[in-house]
Tab-separated table of C-alpha atoms and ligand atoms in Angstrom:
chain	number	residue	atom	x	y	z
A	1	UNK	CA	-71.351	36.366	-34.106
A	2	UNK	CA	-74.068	38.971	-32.670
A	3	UNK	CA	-74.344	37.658	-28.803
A	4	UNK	CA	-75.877	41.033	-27.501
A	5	UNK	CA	-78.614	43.935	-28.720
A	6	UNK	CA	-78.046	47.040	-26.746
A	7	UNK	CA	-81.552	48.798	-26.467
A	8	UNK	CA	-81.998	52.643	-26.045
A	9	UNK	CA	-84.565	53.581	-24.006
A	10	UNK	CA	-86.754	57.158	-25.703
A	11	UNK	CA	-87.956	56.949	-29.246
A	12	UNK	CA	-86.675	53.536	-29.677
A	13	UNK	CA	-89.037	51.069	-27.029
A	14	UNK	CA	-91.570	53.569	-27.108
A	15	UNK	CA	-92.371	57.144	-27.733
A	16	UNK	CA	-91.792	58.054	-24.720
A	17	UNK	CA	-90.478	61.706	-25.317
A	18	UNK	CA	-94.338	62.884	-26.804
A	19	UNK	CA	-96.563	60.268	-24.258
A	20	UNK	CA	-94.472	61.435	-21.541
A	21	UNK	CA	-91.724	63.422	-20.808
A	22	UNK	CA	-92.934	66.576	-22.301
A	23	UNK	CA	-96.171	66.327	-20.332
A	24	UNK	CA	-94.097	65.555	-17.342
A	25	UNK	CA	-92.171	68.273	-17.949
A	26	UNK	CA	-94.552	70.719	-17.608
A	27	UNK	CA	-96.380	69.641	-14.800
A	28	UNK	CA	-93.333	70.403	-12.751
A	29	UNK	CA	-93.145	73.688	-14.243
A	30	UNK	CA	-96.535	74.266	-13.440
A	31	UNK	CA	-96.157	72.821	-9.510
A	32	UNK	CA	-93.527	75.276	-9.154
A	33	UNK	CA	-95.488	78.112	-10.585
A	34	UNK	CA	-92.878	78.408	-12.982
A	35	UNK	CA	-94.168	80.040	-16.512
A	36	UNK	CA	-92.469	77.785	-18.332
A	37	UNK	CA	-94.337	74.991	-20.947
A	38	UNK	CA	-92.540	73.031	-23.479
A	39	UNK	CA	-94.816	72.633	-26.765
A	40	UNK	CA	-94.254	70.254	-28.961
A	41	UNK	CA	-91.937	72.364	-31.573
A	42	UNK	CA	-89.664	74.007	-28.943
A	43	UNK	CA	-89.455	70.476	-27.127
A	44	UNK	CA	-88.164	68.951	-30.561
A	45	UNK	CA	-85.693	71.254	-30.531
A	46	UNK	CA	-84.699	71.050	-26.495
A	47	UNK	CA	-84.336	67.488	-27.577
A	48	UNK	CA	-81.039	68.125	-28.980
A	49	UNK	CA	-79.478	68.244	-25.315
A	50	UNK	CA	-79.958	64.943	-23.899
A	51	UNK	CA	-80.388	64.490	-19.917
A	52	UNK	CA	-83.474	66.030	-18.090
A	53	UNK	CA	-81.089	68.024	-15.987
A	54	UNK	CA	-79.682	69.342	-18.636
A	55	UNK	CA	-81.897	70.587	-21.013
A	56	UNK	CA	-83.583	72.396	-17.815
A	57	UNK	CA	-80.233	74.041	-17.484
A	58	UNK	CA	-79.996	74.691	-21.037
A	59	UNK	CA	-83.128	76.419	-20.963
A	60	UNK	CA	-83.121	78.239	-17.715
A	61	UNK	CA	-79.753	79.470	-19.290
A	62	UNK	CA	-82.077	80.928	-22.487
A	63	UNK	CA	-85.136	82.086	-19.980
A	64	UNK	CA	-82.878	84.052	-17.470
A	65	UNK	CA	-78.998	83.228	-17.818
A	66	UNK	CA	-78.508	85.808	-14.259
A	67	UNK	CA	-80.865	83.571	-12.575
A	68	UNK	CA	-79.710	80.325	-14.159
A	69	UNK	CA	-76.175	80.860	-13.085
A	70	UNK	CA	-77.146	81.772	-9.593
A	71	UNK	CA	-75.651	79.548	-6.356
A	72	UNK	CA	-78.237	77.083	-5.752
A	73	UNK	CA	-79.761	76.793	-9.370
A	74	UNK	CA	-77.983	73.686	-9.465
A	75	UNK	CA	-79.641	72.594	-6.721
A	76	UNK	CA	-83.424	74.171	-8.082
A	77	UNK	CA	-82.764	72.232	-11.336
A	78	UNK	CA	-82.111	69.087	-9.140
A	79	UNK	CA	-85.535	69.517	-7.235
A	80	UNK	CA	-87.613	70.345	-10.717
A	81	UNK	CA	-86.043	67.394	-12.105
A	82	UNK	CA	-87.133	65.375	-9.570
A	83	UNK	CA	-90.729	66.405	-9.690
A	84	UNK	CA	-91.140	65.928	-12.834
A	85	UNK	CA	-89.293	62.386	-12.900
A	86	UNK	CA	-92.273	61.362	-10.236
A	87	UNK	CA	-94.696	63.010	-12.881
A	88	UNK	CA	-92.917	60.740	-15.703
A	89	UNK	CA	-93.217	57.766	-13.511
A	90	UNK	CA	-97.127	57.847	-12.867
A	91	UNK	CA	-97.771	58.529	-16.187
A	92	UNK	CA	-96.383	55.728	-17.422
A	93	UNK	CA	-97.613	53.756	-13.996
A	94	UNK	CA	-101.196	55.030	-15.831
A	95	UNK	CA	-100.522	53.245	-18.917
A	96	UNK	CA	-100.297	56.338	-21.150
A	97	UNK	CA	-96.638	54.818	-22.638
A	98	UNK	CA	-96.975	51.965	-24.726
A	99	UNK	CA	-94.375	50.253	-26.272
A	100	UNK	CA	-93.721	51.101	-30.183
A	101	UNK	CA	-94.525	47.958	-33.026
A	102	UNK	CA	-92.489	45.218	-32.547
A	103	UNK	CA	-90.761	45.816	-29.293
A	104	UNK	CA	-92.307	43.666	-27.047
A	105	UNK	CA	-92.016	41.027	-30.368
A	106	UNK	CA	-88.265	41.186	-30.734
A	107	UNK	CA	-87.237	41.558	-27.520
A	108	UNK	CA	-89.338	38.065	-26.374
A	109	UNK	CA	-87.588	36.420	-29.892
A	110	UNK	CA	-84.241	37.502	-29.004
A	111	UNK	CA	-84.195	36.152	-24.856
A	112	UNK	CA	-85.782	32.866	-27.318
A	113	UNK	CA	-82.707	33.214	-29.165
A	114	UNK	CA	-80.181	33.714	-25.915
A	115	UNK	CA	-78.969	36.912	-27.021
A	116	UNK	CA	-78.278	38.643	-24.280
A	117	UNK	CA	-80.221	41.816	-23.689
A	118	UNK	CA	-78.783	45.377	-22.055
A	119	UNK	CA	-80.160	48.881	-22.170
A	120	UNK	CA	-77.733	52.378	-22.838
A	121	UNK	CA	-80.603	55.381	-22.238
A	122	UNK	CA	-79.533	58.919	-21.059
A	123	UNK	CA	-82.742	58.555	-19.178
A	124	UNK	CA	-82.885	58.481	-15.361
A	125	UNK	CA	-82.579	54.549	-14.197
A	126	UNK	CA	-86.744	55.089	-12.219
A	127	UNK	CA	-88.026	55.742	-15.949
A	128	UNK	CA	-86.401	52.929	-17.106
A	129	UNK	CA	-87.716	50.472	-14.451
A	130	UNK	CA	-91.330	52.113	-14.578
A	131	UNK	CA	-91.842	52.021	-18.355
A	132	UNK	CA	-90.285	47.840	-18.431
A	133	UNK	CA	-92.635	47.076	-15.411
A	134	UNK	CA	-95.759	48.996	-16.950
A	135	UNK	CA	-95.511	47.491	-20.550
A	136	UNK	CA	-93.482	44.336	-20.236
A	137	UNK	CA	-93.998	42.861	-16.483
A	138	UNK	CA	-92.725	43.210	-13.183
A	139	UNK	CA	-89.881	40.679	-13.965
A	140	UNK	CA	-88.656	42.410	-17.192
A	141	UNK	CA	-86.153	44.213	-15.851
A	142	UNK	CA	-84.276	41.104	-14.734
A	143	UNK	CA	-84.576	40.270	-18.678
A	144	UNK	CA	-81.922	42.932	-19.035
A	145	UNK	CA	-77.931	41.996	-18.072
A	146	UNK	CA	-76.584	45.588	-17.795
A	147	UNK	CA	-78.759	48.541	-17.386
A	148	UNK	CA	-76.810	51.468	-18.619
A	149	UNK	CA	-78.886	55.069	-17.460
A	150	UNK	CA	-78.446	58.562	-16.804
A	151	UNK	CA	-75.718	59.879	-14.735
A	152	UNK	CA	-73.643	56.637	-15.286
A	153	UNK	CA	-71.754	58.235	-17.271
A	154	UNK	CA	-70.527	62.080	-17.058
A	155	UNK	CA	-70.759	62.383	-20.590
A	156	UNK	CA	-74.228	62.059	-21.953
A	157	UNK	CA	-75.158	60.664	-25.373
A	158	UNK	CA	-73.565	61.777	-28.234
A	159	UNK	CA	-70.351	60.796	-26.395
A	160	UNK	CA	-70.282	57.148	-26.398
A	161	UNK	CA	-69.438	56.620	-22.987
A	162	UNK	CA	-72.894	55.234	-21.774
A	163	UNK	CA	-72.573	52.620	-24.861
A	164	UNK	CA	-68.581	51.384	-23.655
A	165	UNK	CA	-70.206	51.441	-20.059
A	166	UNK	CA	-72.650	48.658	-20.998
A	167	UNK	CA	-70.336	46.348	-23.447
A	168	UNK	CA	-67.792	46.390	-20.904
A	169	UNK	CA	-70.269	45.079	-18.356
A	170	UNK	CA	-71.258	42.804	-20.911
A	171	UNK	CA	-67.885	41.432	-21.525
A	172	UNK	CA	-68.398	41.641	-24.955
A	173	UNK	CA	-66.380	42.875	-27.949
A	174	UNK	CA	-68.169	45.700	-30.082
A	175	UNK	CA	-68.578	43.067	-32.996
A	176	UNK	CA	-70.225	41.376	-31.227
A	177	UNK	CA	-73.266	43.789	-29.984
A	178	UNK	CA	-75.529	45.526	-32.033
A	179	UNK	CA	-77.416	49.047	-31.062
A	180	UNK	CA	-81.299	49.629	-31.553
A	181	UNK	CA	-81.747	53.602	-31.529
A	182	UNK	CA	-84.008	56.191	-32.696
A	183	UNK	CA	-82.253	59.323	-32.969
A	184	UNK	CA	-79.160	60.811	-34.800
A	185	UNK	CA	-77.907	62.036	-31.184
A	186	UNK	CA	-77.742	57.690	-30.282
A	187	UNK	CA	-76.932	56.429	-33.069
A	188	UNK	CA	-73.721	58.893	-32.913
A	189	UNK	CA	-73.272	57.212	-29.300
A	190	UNK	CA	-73.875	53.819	-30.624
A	191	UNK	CA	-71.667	55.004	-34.305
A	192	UNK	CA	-69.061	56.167	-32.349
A	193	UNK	CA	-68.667	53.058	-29.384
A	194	UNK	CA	-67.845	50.984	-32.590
A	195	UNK	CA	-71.385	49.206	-32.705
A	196	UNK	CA	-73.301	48.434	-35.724
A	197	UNK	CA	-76.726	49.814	-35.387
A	198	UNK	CA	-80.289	49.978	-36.680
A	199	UNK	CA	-82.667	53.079	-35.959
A	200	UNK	CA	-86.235	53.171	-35.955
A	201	UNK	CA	-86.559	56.775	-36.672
A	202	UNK	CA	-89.190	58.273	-33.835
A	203	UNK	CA	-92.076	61.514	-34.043
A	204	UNK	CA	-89.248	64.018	-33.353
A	205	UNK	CA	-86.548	62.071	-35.065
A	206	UNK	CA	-88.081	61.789	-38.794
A	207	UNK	CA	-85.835	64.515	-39.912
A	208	UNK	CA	-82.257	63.471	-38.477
A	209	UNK	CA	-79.426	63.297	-40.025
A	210	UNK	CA	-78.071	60.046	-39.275
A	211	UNK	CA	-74.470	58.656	-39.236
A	212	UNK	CA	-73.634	55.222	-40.734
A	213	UNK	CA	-75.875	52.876	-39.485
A	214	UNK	CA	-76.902	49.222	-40.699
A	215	UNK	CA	-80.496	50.496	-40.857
A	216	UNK	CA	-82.762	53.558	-41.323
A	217	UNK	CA	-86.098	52.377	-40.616
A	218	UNK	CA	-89.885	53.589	-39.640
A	219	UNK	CA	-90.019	51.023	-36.977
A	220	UNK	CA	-89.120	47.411	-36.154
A	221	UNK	CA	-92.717	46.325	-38.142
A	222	UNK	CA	-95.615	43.875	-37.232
A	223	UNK	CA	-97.458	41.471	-38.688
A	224	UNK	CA	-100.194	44.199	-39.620
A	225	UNK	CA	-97.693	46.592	-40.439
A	226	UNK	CA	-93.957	45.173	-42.145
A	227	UNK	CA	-91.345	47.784	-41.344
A	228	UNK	CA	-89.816	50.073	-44.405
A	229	UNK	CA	-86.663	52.330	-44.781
A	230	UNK	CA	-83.380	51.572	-45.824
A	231	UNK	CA	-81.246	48.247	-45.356
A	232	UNK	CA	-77.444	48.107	-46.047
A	233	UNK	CA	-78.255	50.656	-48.452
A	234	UNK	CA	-81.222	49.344	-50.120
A	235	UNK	CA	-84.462	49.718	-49.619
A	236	UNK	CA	-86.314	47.098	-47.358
A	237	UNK	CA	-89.188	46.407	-46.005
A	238	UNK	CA	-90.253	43.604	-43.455
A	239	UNK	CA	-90.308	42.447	-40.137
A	240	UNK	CA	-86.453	43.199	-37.968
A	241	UNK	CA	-86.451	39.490	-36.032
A	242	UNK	CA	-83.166	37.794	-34.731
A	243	UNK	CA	-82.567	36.222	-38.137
A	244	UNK	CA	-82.728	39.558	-39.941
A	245	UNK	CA	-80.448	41.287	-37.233
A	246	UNK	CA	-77.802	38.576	-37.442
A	247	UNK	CA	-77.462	38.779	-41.527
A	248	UNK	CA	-76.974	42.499	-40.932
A	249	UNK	CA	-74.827	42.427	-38.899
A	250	UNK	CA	-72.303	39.831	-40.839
A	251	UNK	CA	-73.394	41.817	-43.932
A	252	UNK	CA	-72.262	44.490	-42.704
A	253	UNK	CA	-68.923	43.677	-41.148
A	254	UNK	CA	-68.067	42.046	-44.302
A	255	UNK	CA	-68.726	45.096	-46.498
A	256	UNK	CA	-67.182	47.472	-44.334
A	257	UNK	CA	-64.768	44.808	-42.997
A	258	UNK	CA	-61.664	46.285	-40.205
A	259	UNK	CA	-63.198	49.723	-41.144
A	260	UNK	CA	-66.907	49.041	-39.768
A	261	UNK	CA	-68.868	52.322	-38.566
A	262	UNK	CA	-67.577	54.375	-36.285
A	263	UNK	CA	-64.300	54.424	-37.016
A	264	UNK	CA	-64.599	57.606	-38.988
A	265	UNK	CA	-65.121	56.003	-42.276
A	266	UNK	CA	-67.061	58.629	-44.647
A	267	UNK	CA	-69.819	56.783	-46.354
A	268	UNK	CA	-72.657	57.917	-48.859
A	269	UNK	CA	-75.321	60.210	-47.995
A	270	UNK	CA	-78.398	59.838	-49.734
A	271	UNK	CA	-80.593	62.374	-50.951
A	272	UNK	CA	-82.530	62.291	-47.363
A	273	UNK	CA	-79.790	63.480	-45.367
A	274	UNK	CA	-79.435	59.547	-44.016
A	275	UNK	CA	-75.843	58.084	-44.700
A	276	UNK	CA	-75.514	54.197	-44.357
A	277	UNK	CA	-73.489	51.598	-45.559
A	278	UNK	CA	-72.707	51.737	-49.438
A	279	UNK	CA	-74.502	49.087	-51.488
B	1	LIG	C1	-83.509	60.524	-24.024
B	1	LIG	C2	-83.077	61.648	-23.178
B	1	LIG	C3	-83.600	61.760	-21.773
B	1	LIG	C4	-85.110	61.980	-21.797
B	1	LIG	C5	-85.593	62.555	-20.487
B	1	LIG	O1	-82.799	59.407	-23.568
B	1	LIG	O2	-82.267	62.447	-23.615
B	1	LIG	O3	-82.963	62.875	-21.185
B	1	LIG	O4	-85.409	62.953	-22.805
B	1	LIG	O5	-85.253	61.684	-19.428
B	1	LIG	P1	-82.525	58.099	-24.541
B	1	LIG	P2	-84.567	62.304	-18.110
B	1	LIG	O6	-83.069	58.397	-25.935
B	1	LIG	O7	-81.024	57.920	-24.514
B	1	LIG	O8	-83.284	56.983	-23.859
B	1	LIG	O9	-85.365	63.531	-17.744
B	1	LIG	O10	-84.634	61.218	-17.065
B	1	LIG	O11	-83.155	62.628	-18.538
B	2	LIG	MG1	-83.686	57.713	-27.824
């Protein structure tokens, strides 16, 4: 019986990582006279390490790994970090985040519904708050029973730690949950926790290779626009509501039964790289 969705934050409520973190990003950079600036090709592949703080360090370690491994760069990435988390803020403060088709839809159906709703991001918890008050409200965070974000966890997305984290403050059983994600890096998170999951791929996730997830889709659709990608291994295309989520999710206990996804059972890949749950 699904009771909970778990929401990631970047790519999946809004695409966040192109509208603003890059920018952000680089601003910082640039108030620190730093000659550093993320375009959009080298920041698709940055994306790979997940955490602000890290993929500074990450790079920094690329740029100049004497420098980077200096006392006090820990402390420099800290201060950069939070520069450009204040730049991240008031752009999204400015309205230059909105939130991706059918968000703002499903998430108003399911508190209809009384499913309960929590977030797992690896993004820092002031983006989180700024981006639900900007698009959704001041009250929407309250909508939200566990807020899972950033340095919750040591162990950033892949690991699942940030996903347990949340369902144990939920006081639910995995079975019980369900994952939205946009990435192959969550959805390994989400995969690996135990929870089924759909994706709504995202502009630098089109290409992932996902693990086995209930769903591989474009987005979560809209009237004007139906969603379209893969379904319990068929194609599908249509609107993701509470209904839809619910059959999915018994669908795909039943077909995958005590060895659901995540518990390292191989399953198909198709010829686009995305693996999900065998017809
Ligand atoms: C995406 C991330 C975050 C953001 C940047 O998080 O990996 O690090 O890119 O935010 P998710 P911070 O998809 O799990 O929401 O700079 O605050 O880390
Ligand atoms: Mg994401």
């Amino acid at each position: 019986m699904l009771r909970a969705l778990i929401w990631d934050v970047d790519g999946t409520l809004a695409e966040t990582e192109h509208d603003g973190h890059r920018p952000a990003f680089n601003q910082a950079f640039a108030d620190e006279g730093l000659p550093w600036q993320w375009d959009e090709a080298l920041y698709g592949e940055l994306l790979a390490v997940t955490g602000g703080k890290e993929r500074i360090a990450h790079w920094w370690q690329r740029w100049d790994p004497v420098a980077a491994s200096a006392p006090g760069a820990a402390v420099a990435i800290r201060h950069l970090h939070a520069l450009k988390t204040a730049h991240y803020v008031a752009r999204v403060q400015q309205g230059q985040v909105a939130l991706r088709p059918g968000v703002r839809r499903l998430l108003i159906e399911a508190r209809a519904a009384g499913l309960t709703l929590a977030i797992a991001t690896t993004t820092s918890p002031d983006n989180v708050a700024a981006l639900l008050q900007a698009t959704l409200g001041p009250d929407s965070p309250g909508w939200f029973a566990v807020v899972g974000a950033g340095d919750v966890v040591p162990a950033k997305k892949p690991a699942p730690d940030v996903y347990h984290w949340v369902r144990q403050r939920l006081g639910l059983r995995a079975d019980q949950c369900l994952a939205l994600e946009d990435s192959a890096v969550g959805a390994r998170a989400a995969v690996a926790a135990g929870l089924a999951t759909v994706v709504t791929r995202s502009r630098y996730t089109a290409q992932d290779v996902l693990p086995p997830v209930l769903a591989d889709l474009d987005n979560l659709g809209s009237h004007e626009r139906p969603a379209c990608g893969l379904a319990l291994g068929r194609p599908w295309r249509g609107l993701v509501d509470v209904h839809r989520l619910q059959v999915w999710a018994r669908l795909g206990q039943a077909q995958t039964g005590s060895d659901g996804p995540g518990r390292g059972q191989p399953y198909p890949v198709d010829e686009k790289g995305s693996s999900f749950l065998a017809a």
